[in-house]
Amino acid sequence: MAGTGRAGVVTRREALIGAGAAAGSLLLPGGAAWAQAAGKPAELKVGIATYLSGPASVFGVPGRQTAEMLFDEINAAGGISGVKVRPIFVDEGPGVDHVVGEYRRLVQSEGVHLVFAAISSADCIACAPLADELKRPTLLWDCGTQRIFEDNRYTYAFRTQANATPEILAALLYLLKVKPDFKSIAVINQDYAWGRDSWDIFRTGMNTLKPGVKIAAELFPRFGATDFSTEITRVLALRPDVVLSTSWGGDLDALIRQASDRKLFERSTFVMPLAESSLQRVGKALPAGHIVGARGDHWFLHPSPADPERLKRFSDSYRAKYNAWPIYPCFHMAQAVSAMKAGIEKAVAAKNGGWPSDAELATAFKGLEFPSPTASVRIREDGQGLENQLIGTTLHTEKYPFPVLTDMIVFPAETVTTPVGQKSADWLKTLTPEMVAKLPQAQAFKS
């Protein structure tokens, strides 16, 4: 998601631009022991930027918790090829300038071997060039703006998950599959770059695949808004077939509760590509029958994971430790940890057991494929990760006190991701309606 910095207020893509002792675990690939080569560190230090304060901490703290859980598992299993790992966390809350300063401190003073950055796309945009300047391998672990690798090329920066284009396009394709006859749409998005950029992606794809849809209203309440009465009143009067909201966090939670109170969900079908992370918080306030995305194939009840036991262990471990089911930033952090381990082991193997240089480690990330809790992710030659997307429809069940997903479609990453060397705004205009007819089979919820 894309954003620009703001003074004093933490947004997400600004603010979005701006895994017991046995495991090491089933999430992570097995390791071969390193030779005791000169240069092998006493410990592997990893700088991790995440939101620990402000509204985006609803994502950042679960990300930190996942890193701590997985690093503990790795260390309990003997480390990565015998080297223990230590996270050093940095709060993204104070803003981009703070994160940039902390990135330099982590590399130049703390001597971290890798950096995980970040949730905010603004922070990622600032840190990617720093990775090349300071020649420190950097994994962009959560930020979504498609611009990073579409507008630039980097040697030391790599993204371990998808970007905004497949996340939004998958939701649009799902809508076209399950509600092909919709004729009007309204959008209620946060008023900053993520809200507007994600609407641009959705609208461009919609105009290509289903031209002529009436845009009933484009509503952009301020980021951090708590009262959506004006927007809900207007949409109730307009009665659009569909309401899109790519909002997240507390804003989305409040919108869902207030829309439920005023029965807006009974009038229009909602499409919410980021709402997986809100389900446990809003509970049954979100009715059945609405479209929800998971920013990847991140769902603890995934209908067809590549390794069901891996997903179960990851989800159960997180729930036992933190009394909640993992949400998508947990999965994103797990992917970054998995990529780190796989990349180091690849670099070590290429050096016949020796400790890799920064450049050798960076080279290892190119084309790297590594397991996630649900599938696998591959880092393309341009640094962008290819990650499947899961979209479903909300369903109420007595098993959980919050909505679950049913009629789930898992979109293969390659089919919804802008090809290397192309810009999303241009590629979306080349899509054809036949794309919807070729979608994978939907999968029902199974208790």
Short mmCIF file of C-alpha atoms in Angstrom, two decimals:
data_model
loop_
_atom_site.label_atom_id
_atom_site.label_comp_id
_atom_site.label_asym_id
_atom_site.label_seq_id
_atom_site.Cartn_x
_atom_site.Cartn_y
_atom_site.Cartn_z
CA MET A 1 0.00 0.00 0.00
CA ALA A 2 1.31 3.36 -0.68
CA GLY A 3 1.59 6.46 1.36
CA THR A 4 3.36 9.65 2.19
CA GLY A 5 4.68 10.73 5.54
CA ARG A 6 2.59 12.76 7.91
CA ALA A 7 3.46 14.81 10.93
CA GLY A 8 2.39 13.39 14.24
CA VAL A 9 -0.13 10.83 12.98
CA VAL A 10 0.81 7.22 12.35
CA THR A 11 -0.90 5.80 9.31
CA ARG A 12 -0.29 2.28 8.01
CA ARG A 13 0.87 2.49 4.52
CA GLU A 14 2.18 5.66 5.02
CA ALA A 15 1.41 3.93 7.04
CA LEU A 16 1.02 1.59 4.08
CA ILE A 17 3.06 4.24 1.66
CA GLY A 18 2.85 6.42 3.98
CA ALA A 19 7.23 -20.50 14.72
CA GLY A 20 8.75 -25.68 20.90
CA ALA A 21 12.02 -26.81 20.85
CA ALA A 22 11.54 -29.33 18.13
CA ALA A 23 10.65 -27.14 15.37
CA GLY A 24 13.12 -24.82 14.10
CA SER A 25 10.10 -25.56 12.97
CA LEU A 26 7.91 -27.28 10.39
CA LEU A 27 7.65 -23.79 8.97
CA LEU A 28 11.39 -23.54 8.37
CA PRO A 29 13.67 -25.51 6.06
CA GLY A 30 16.20 -27.79 7.68
CA GLY A 31 19.76 -26.57 8.10
CA ALA A 32 23.18 -28.03 7.36
CA ALA A 33 25.87 -27.25 9.89
CA TRP A 34 28.29 -24.49 9.07
CA ALA A 35 32.02 -25.10 9.25
CA GLN A 36 33.69 -23.06 11.94
CA ALA A 37 34.87 -20.61 9.33
CA ALA A 38 36.62 -17.37 10.08
CA GLY A 39 34.03 -14.62 10.16
CA LYS A 40 31.26 -16.78 11.53
CA PRO A 41 29.52 -14.55 14.05
CA ALA A 42 28.86 -15.43 17.65
CA GLU A 43 25.25 -14.55 17.02
CA LEU A 44 23.11 -13.40 14.14
CA LYS A 45 21.65 -9.98 14.85
CA VAL A 46 18.50 -8.98 12.98
CA GLY A 47 17.07 -5.48 13.07
CA ILE A 48 13.27 -5.51 12.81
CA ALA A 49 11.19 -2.41 12.15
CA THR A 50 7.53 -2.74 13.11
CA TYR A 51 4.86 -0.58 14.68
CA LEU A 52 5.00 -0.89 18.46
CA SER A 53 2.95 2.25 19.13
CA GLY A 54 0.08 4.08 17.49
CA PRO A 55 -2.92 2.67 15.65
CA ALA A 56 -0.77 0.47 13.37
CA SER A 57 0.47 -1.46 16.43
CA VAL A 58 -2.59 -3.70 15.96
CA PHE A 59 -0.44 -5.17 13.16
CA GLY A 60 3.04 -4.41 14.48
CA VAL A 61 2.75 -6.07 17.88
CA PRO A 62 1.50 -9.40 16.45
CA GLY A 63 4.42 -9.18 14.02
CA ARG A 64 6.87 -8.71 16.89
CA GLN A 65 5.27 -11.55 18.85
CA THR A 66 5.65 -13.87 15.85
CA ALA A 67 9.32 -12.94 15.42
CA GLU A 68 10.00 -13.61 19.10
CA MET A 69 8.21 -16.97 18.94
CA LEU A 70 10.03 -18.11 15.82
CA PHE A 71 13.45 -16.87 16.92
CA ASP A 72 12.99 -18.80 20.17
CA GLU A 73 12.15 -21.92 18.16
CA ILE A 74 15.20 -21.51 15.96
CA ASN A 75 17.49 -21.01 18.95
CA ALA A 76 16.00 -23.95 20.83
CA ALA A 77 16.86 -26.08 17.79
CA GLY A 78 20.48 -24.83 17.79
CA GLY A 79 20.21 -21.72 15.68
CA ILE A 80 20.73 -21.33 11.98
CA SER A 81 23.51 -23.78 11.23
CA GLY A 82 24.75 -23.41 14.78
CA VAL A 83 24.40 -19.63 15.05
CA LYS A 84 21.84 -18.26 17.49
CA VAL A 85 19.67 -15.38 16.31
CA ARG A 86 18.78 -12.21 18.19
CA PRO A 87 16.13 -9.69 17.14
CA ILE A 88 16.55 -5.98 17.78
CA PHE A 89 13.23 -4.18 17.39
CA VAL A 90 12.65 -0.64 16.20
CA ASP A 91 9.32 1.20 16.53
CA GLU A 92 8.00 2.65 13.29
CA GLY A 93 5.55 4.81 15.23
CA PRO A 94 7.61 8.02 15.33
CA GLY A 95 7.76 8.25 11.54
CA VAL A 96 9.98 7.83 8.52
CA ASP A 97 12.88 10.03 9.65
CA HIS A 98 13.09 8.05 12.89
CA VAL A 99 13.12 4.74 11.02
CA VAL A 100 15.83 5.94 8.65
CA GLY A 101 17.98 7.02 11.59
CA GLU A 102 17.36 3.73 13.36
CA TYR A 103 18.22 1.78 10.20
CA ARG A 104 21.62 3.52 10.07
CA ARG A 105 22.16 2.92 13.79
CA LEU A 106 21.29 -0.76 13.47
CA VAL A 107 23.81 -1.24 10.68
CA GLN A 108 26.60 1.11 11.74
CA SER A 109 26.44 0.79 15.55
CA GLU A 110 24.63 -2.46 16.31
CA GLY A 111 26.24 -4.33 13.40
CA VAL A 112 23.07 -6.18 12.44
CA HIS A 113 23.50 -8.82 9.74
CA LEU A 114 20.03 -8.31 8.23
CA VAL A 115 17.21 -5.84 8.50
CA PHE A 116 13.47 -6.57 8.31
CA ALA A 117 11.67 -3.40 7.20
CA ALA A 118 8.82 -2.57 7.47
CA ILE A 119 5.04 -2.18 7.80
CA SER A 120 4.84 1.33 6.40
CA SER A 121 5.42 1.58 2.69
CA ALA A 122 6.90 5.02 3.28
CA ASP A 123 9.49 3.36 5.52
CA CYS A 124 10.17 0.67 2.92
CA ILE A 125 10.61 3.25 0.20
CA ALA A 126 13.13 5.06 2.38
CA CYS A 127 14.96 1.92 3.55
CA ALA A 128 15.35 0.15 0.20
CA PRO A 129 17.91 2.66 -1.08
CA LEU A 130 19.65 2.54 2.32
CA ALA A 131 20.04 -1.22 1.90
CA ASP A 132 22.06 -0.61 -1.26
CA GLU A 133 23.94 2.35 0.19
CA LEU A 134 25.01 0.44 3.32
CA LYS A 135 25.16 -2.92 1.50
CA ARG A 136 23.06 -4.68 4.12
CA PRO A 137 20.57 -7.42 3.07
CA THR A 138 17.09 -6.14 3.82
CA LEU A 139 13.79 -8.03 3.72
CA LEU A 140 10.69 -5.92 3.17
CA TRP A 141 8.45 -8.01 5.38
CA ASP A 142 4.99 -6.37 5.21
CA CYS A 143 4.77 -3.12 3.21
CA GLY A 144 2.56 -3.27 0.17
CA THR A 145 3.31 -0.47 -2.26
CA GLN A 146 3.88 -1.85 -5.74
CA ARG A 147 6.08 1.12 -6.58
CA ILE A 148 9.26 -0.14 -4.87
CA PHE A 149 10.26 -2.69 -7.50
CA GLU A 150 8.24 -1.23 -10.37
CA ASP A 151 10.02 2.13 -10.17
CA ASN A 152 13.51 1.03 -9.06
CA ARG A 153 15.97 -1.88 -8.93
CA TYR A 154 17.87 -2.85 -5.80
CA THR A 155 20.71 -5.26 -5.05
CA TYR A 156 20.21 -5.70 -1.31
CA ALA A 157 16.43 -5.24 -0.85
CA PHE A 158 13.90 -8.06 -1.33
CA ARG A 159 10.20 -8.39 -0.55
CA THR A 160 9.03 -11.65 1.07
CA GLN A 161 5.33 -11.20 0.30
CA ALA A 162 3.06 -9.75 -2.38
CA ASN A 163 2.29 -6.14 -3.10
CA ALA A 164 -0.94 -4.18 -3.36
CA THR A 165 -1.80 -5.13 -6.93
CA PRO A 166 -2.49 -8.88 -6.41
CA GLU A 167 -4.11 -8.14 -3.05
CA ILE A 168 -6.66 -5.77 -4.62
CA LEU A 169 -7.02 -7.52 -7.98
CA ALA A 170 -7.84 -10.87 -6.32
CA ALA A 171 -10.70 -9.20 -4.41
CA LEU A 172 -12.03 -7.66 -7.61
CA LEU A 173 -11.89 -10.97 -9.51
CA TYR A 174 -13.68 -12.71 -6.64
CA LEU A 175 -16.44 -10.09 -6.72
CA LEU A 176 -16.82 -10.52 -10.48
CA LYS A 177 -17.11 -14.29 -9.95
CA VAL A 178 -19.69 -14.33 -7.16
CA LYS A 179 -21.68 -11.18 -7.98
CA PRO A 180 -21.22 -10.62 -11.71
CA ASP A 181 -24.36 -8.53 -12.17
CA PHE A 182 -23.50 -5.67 -9.82
CA LYS A 183 -24.10 -2.32 -11.45
CA SER A 184 -23.01 0.26 -8.89
CA ILE A 185 -20.29 0.68 -6.30
CA ALA A 186 -19.33 3.10 -3.55
CA VAL A 187 -15.93 3.31 -1.86
CA ILE A 188 -15.23 4.26 1.75
CA ASN A 189 -11.45 4.45 2.12
CA GLN A 190 -9.08 6.21 4.48
CA ASP A 191 -7.97 9.56 3.12
CA TYR A 192 -4.29 9.06 2.50
CA ALA A 193 -2.28 7.45 -0.23
CA TRP A 194 -3.11 3.81 0.55
CA GLY A 195 -6.83 4.51 0.48
CA ARG A 196 -6.60 6.39 -2.78
CA ASP A 197 -3.97 4.18 -4.47
CA SER A 198 -5.83 0.96 -3.66
CA TRP A 199 -9.02 2.48 -5.09
CA ASP A 200 -7.07 3.39 -8.25
CA ILE A 201 -5.96 -0.24 -8.62
CA PHE A 202 -9.50 -1.57 -8.07
CA ARG A 203 -11.11 1.01 -10.36
CA THR A 204 -8.60 0.45 -13.16
CA GLY A 205 -9.17 -3.30 -13.06
CA MET A 206 -12.95 -2.87 -12.80
CA ASN A 207 -13.11 -0.49 -15.75
CA THR A 208 -11.11 -3.01 -17.79
CA LEU A 209 -13.02 -6.15 -16.82
CA LYS A 210 -16.50 -4.71 -16.29
CA PRO A 211 -16.81 -1.31 -17.90
CA GLY A 212 -19.89 0.77 -17.20
CA VAL A 213 -20.22 0.19 -13.45
CA LYS A 214 -21.68 3.30 -11.86
CA ILE A 215 -19.49 4.82 -9.17
CA ALA A 216 -22.14 6.01 -6.73
CA ALA A 217 -19.76 7.69 -4.29
CA GLU A 218 -16.07 8.07 -3.54
CA LEU A 219 -15.81 8.76 0.18
CA PHE A 220 -12.49 9.32 1.91
CA PRO A 221 -12.90 9.94 5.65
CA ARG A 222 -9.76 11.06 7.43
CA PHE A 223 -7.34 8.44 8.70
CA GLY A 224 -8.10 7.63 12.32
CA ALA A 225 -11.76 8.62 12.04
CA THR A 226 -14.08 7.15 14.67
CA ASP A 227 -17.45 8.42 13.38
CA PHE A 228 -18.67 7.22 9.98
CA SER A 229 -22.26 8.43 10.30
CA THR A 230 -21.96 10.85 7.37
CA GLU A 231 -20.56 8.20 5.02
CA ILE A 232 -23.04 5.53 6.13
CA THR A 233 -26.00 7.91 5.75
CA ARG A 234 -24.96 8.80 2.23
CA VAL A 235 -24.39 5.19 1.17
CA LEU A 236 -27.72 4.14 2.67
CA ALA A 237 -29.42 6.76 0.54
CA LEU A 238 -27.53 5.80 -2.62
CA ARG A 239 -28.07 2.06 -2.16
CA PRO A 240 -25.08 0.85 -4.27
CA ASP A 241 -24.86 -2.85 -5.02
CA VAL A 242 -21.31 -2.99 -3.65
CA VAL A 243 -19.32 -1.06 -1.05
CA LEU A 244 -15.53 -1.31 -1.27
CA SER A 245 -13.34 -0.52 1.71
CA THR A 246 -9.61 -1.20 1.72
CA SER A 247 -9.39 0.39 5.18
CA TRP A 248 -7.71 -1.42 8.03
CA GLY A 249 -7.28 -1.47 11.80
CA GLY A 250 -9.34 0.65 14.13
CA ASP A 251 -10.92 2.61 11.31
CA LEU A 252 -12.25 -0.54 9.64
CA ASP A 253 -13.39 -1.97 12.98
CA ALA A 254 -15.41 1.18 13.69
CA LEU A 255 -16.86 1.27 10.18
CA ILE A 256 -17.98 -2.36 10.44
CA ARG A 257 -19.66 -1.87 13.82
CA GLN A 258 -21.45 1.32 12.81
CA ALA A 259 -22.52 -0.07 9.43
CA SER A 260 -23.87 -3.13 11.22
CA ASP A 261 -25.82 -1.01 13.70
CA ARG A 262 -27.47 0.84 10.84
CA LYS A 263 -28.07 -2.30 8.77
CA LEU A 264 -25.97 -1.16 5.82
CA PHE A 265 -24.69 -4.73 5.40
CA GLU A 266 -28.27 -5.73 4.59
CA ARG A 267 -28.41 -3.24 1.70
CA SER A 268 -25.02 -3.71 -0.03
CA THR A 269 -22.33 -6.34 -0.45
CA PHE A 270 -19.10 -5.22 1.19
CA VAL A 271 -15.68 -6.01 -0.31
CA MET A 272 -12.89 -5.63 2.28
CA PRO A 273 -9.49 -6.89 1.07
CA LEU A 274 -7.78 -6.31 4.46
CA ALA A 275 -10.55 -7.41 6.83
CA GLU A 276 -9.09 -10.82 7.80
CA SER A 277 -7.13 -9.01 10.49
CA SER A 278 -10.33 -7.44 11.90
CA LEU A 279 -12.51 -10.56 12.16
CA GLN A 280 -11.49 -11.54 15.68
CA ARG A 281 -11.98 -7.99 16.95
CA VAL A 282 -15.37 -7.20 15.40
CA GLY A 283 -16.87 -10.65 16.01
CA LYS A 284 -20.45 -11.22 14.94
CA ALA A 285 -20.95 -7.53 14.17
CA LEU A 286 -19.81 -8.44 10.66
CA PRO A 287 -22.66 -10.43 9.09
CA ALA A 288 -22.36 -13.41 6.79
CA GLY A 289 -22.22 -12.93 3.06
CA HIS A 290 -19.50 -10.30 2.64
CA ILE A 291 -16.17 -10.53 0.83
CA VAL A 292 -12.95 -10.54 2.85
CA GLY A 293 -9.29 -10.75 1.85
CA ALA A 294 -6.23 -11.86 3.80
CA ARG A 295 -3.32 -9.97 2.14
CA GLY A 296 -1.93 -13.26 0.85
CA ASP A 297 -3.25 -16.75 1.57
CA HIS A 298 -3.08 -16.00 5.28
CA TRP A 299 -5.87 -17.79 7.14
CA PHE A 300 -5.48 -20.19 10.03
CA LEU A 301 -8.38 -22.18 8.53
CA HIS A 302 -6.86 -22.26 5.02
CA PRO A 303 -8.77 -24.94 3.06
CA SER A 304 -5.80 -26.40 1.15
CA PRO A 305 -2.43 -25.56 2.69
CA ALA A 306 0.65 -27.14 1.14
CA ASP A 307 1.51 -28.73 4.51
CA PRO A 308 -1.50 -28.87 6.87
CA GLU A 309 0.65 -29.88 9.81
CA ARG A 310 2.95 -26.90 9.34
CA LEU A 311 0.00 -24.51 9.34
CA LYS A 312 -1.58 -26.21 12.36
CA ARG A 313 1.64 -26.08 14.35
CA PHE A 314 2.21 -22.44 13.55
CA SER A 315 -1.38 -21.42 14.35
CA ASP A 316 -1.64 -23.52 17.50
CA SER A 317 1.73 -22.31 18.78
CA TYR A 318 0.75 -18.69 18.31
CA ARG A 319 -2.64 -19.17 19.93
CA ALA A 320 -1.16 -21.03 22.91
CA LYS A 321 1.36 -18.26 23.46
CA TYR A 322 -0.74 -15.17 22.79
CA ASN A 323 -4.38 -16.30 23.20
CA ALA A 324 -5.34 -15.26 19.66
CA TRP A 325 -5.26 -16.80 16.23
CA PRO A 326 -2.50 -15.44 13.99
CA ILE A 327 -3.51 -12.71 11.56
CA TYR A 328 -1.82 -11.71 8.34
CA PRO A 329 1.14 -9.72 9.78
CA CYS A 330 2.01 -12.87 11.76
CA PHE A 331 2.15 -14.82 8.51
CA HIS A 332 4.18 -12.07 6.84
CA MET A 333 6.72 -12.10 9.68
CA ALA A 334 6.88 -15.90 9.50
CA GLN A 335 7.68 -15.62 5.80
CA ALA A 336 10.51 -13.16 6.44
CA VAL A 337 12.01 -15.44 9.11
CA SER A 338 11.70 -18.43 6.79
CA ALA A 339 13.33 -16.49 3.94
CA MET A 340 16.17 -15.40 6.21
CA LYS A 341 16.93 -18.97 7.24
CA ALA A 342 16.61 -20.36 3.73
CA GLY A 343 18.73 -17.56 2.26
CA ILE A 344 21.55 -17.96 4.79
CA GLU A 345 21.62 -21.72 4.30
CA LYS A 346 21.70 -21.28 0.54
CA ALA A 347 24.60 -18.85 0.80
CA VAL A 348 26.49 -21.14 3.20
CA ALA A 349 26.03 -24.10 0.90
CA ALA A 350 27.29 -22.07 -2.05
CA LYS A 351 30.42 -21.27 0.00
CA ASN A 352 31.00 -24.88 1.07
CA GLY A 353 30.16 -24.15 4.68
CA GLY A 354 31.81 -20.76 4.97
CA TRP A 355 30.14 -17.66 6.29
CA PRO A 356 28.84 -15.52 3.43
CA SER A 357 29.62 -11.88 2.88
CA ASP A 358 26.79 -9.37 2.66
CA ALA A 359 26.98 -9.48 -1.14
CA GLU A 360 26.96 -13.30 -1.17
CA LEU A 361 23.93 -13.37 1.11
CA ALA A 362 22.11 -10.83 -1.05
CA THR A 363 22.80 -12.96 -4.11
CA ALA A 364 21.27 -15.96 -2.34
CA PHE A 365 17.91 -14.18 -2.01
CA LYS A 366 17.54 -13.79 -5.78
CA GLY A 367 15.23 -16.52 -7.02
CA LEU A 368 14.93 -17.95 -3.49
CA GLU A 369 11.93 -20.17 -2.79
CA PHE A 370 11.00 -20.76 0.84
CA PRO A 371 8.05 -22.21 2.80
CA SER A 372 5.36 -20.16 4.42
CA PRO A 373 2.80 -21.53 6.89
CA THR A 374 0.36 -22.09 4.01
CA ALA A 375 2.32 -22.53 0.77
CA SER A 376 5.65 -21.33 -0.57
CA VAL A 377 6.91 -17.96 -1.73
CA ARG A 378 9.43 -17.21 -4.46
CA ILE A 379 11.42 -14.01 -4.76
CA ARG A 380 11.57 -12.96 -8.40
CA GLU A 381 14.60 -11.56 -10.17
CA ASP A 382 13.34 -8.03 -9.53
CA GLY A 383 13.17 -8.64 -5.76
CA GLN A 384 9.38 -8.95 -5.58
CA GLY A 385 7.88 -11.91 -3.73
CA LEU A 386 5.22 -14.06 -5.37
CA GLU A 387 2.53 -14.94 -2.86
CA ASN A 388 -0.86 -16.61 -3.39
CA GLN A 389 -3.99 -14.69 -2.48
CA LEU A 390 -7.01 -16.03 -0.55
CA ILE A 391 -10.40 -14.36 -0.74
CA GLY A 392 -13.59 -15.69 0.87
CA THR A 393 -17.09 -14.87 2.02
CA THR A 394 -17.96 -14.42 5.68
CA LEU A 395 -19.91 -17.18 7.45
CA HIS A 396 -21.13 -17.51 11.03
CA THR A 397 -20.52 -20.79 12.84
CA GLU A 398 -20.95 -21.86 16.43
CA LYS A 399 -17.32 -22.99 16.52
CA TYR A 400 -15.87 -19.47 16.59
CA PRO A 401 -17.13 -16.22 18.13
CA PHE A 402 -16.24 -14.32 14.97
CA PRO A 403 -16.94 -14.77 11.25
CA VAL A 404 -14.98 -17.40 9.35
CA LEU A 405 -14.48 -17.62 5.60
CA THR A 406 -16.22 -19.93 3.18
CA ASP A 407 -16.38 -20.26 -0.61
CA MET A 408 -12.68 -19.47 -0.55
CA ILE A 409 -10.68 -19.04 -3.74
CA VAL A 410 -6.90 -19.25 -3.63
CA PHE A 411 -5.42 -17.27 -6.50
CA PRO A 412 -2.01 -18.51 -7.72
CA ALA A 413 0.47 -15.69 -7.35
CA GLU A 414 1.61 -15.58 -10.96
CA THR A 415 -1.92 -15.01 -12.25
CA VAL A 416 -2.60 -11.83 -10.28
CA THR A 417 0.86 -10.23 -10.04
CA THR A 418 2.13 -7.63 -12.47
CA PRO A 419 4.89 -9.19 -14.62
CA VAL A 420 8.51 -8.16 -14.21
CA GLY A 421 9.28 -4.93 -15.99
CA GLN A 422 5.69 -3.70 -16.23
CA LYS A 423 3.79 -1.08 -14.26
CA SER A 424 0.58 -2.15 -12.53
CA ALA A 425 -1.40 0.79 -13.92
CA ASP A 426 -0.59 -0.35 -17.46
CA TRP A 427 -0.84 -4.11 -16.93
CA LEU A 428 -4.29 -3.92 -15.37
CA LYS A 429 -5.60 -2.35 -18.56
CA THR A 430 -4.57 -5.46 -20.56
CA LEU A 431 -6.71 -7.91 -18.54
CA THR A 432 -9.62 -9.69 -20.25
CA PRO A 433 -12.97 -10.95 -18.90
CA GLU A 434 -11.91 -14.54 -19.67
CA MET A 435 -9.69 -14.23 -16.59
CA VAL A 436 -12.78 -14.58 -14.37
CA ALA A 437 -13.95 -17.74 -16.14
CA LYS A 438 -10.60 -19.38 -15.43
CA LEU A 439 -10.62 -18.79 -11.66
CA PRO A 440 -9.90 -21.79 -9.38
CA GLN A 441 -12.78 -23.67 -7.77
CA ALA A 442 -14.15 -22.15 -4.58
CA GLN A 443 -13.67 -24.19 -1.39
CA ALA A 444 -16.23 -24.30 1.40
CA PHE A 445 -15.49 -23.87 5.11
CA LYS A 446 -14.81 -27.15 6.89
CA SER A 447 -14.94 -27.24 10.67
#
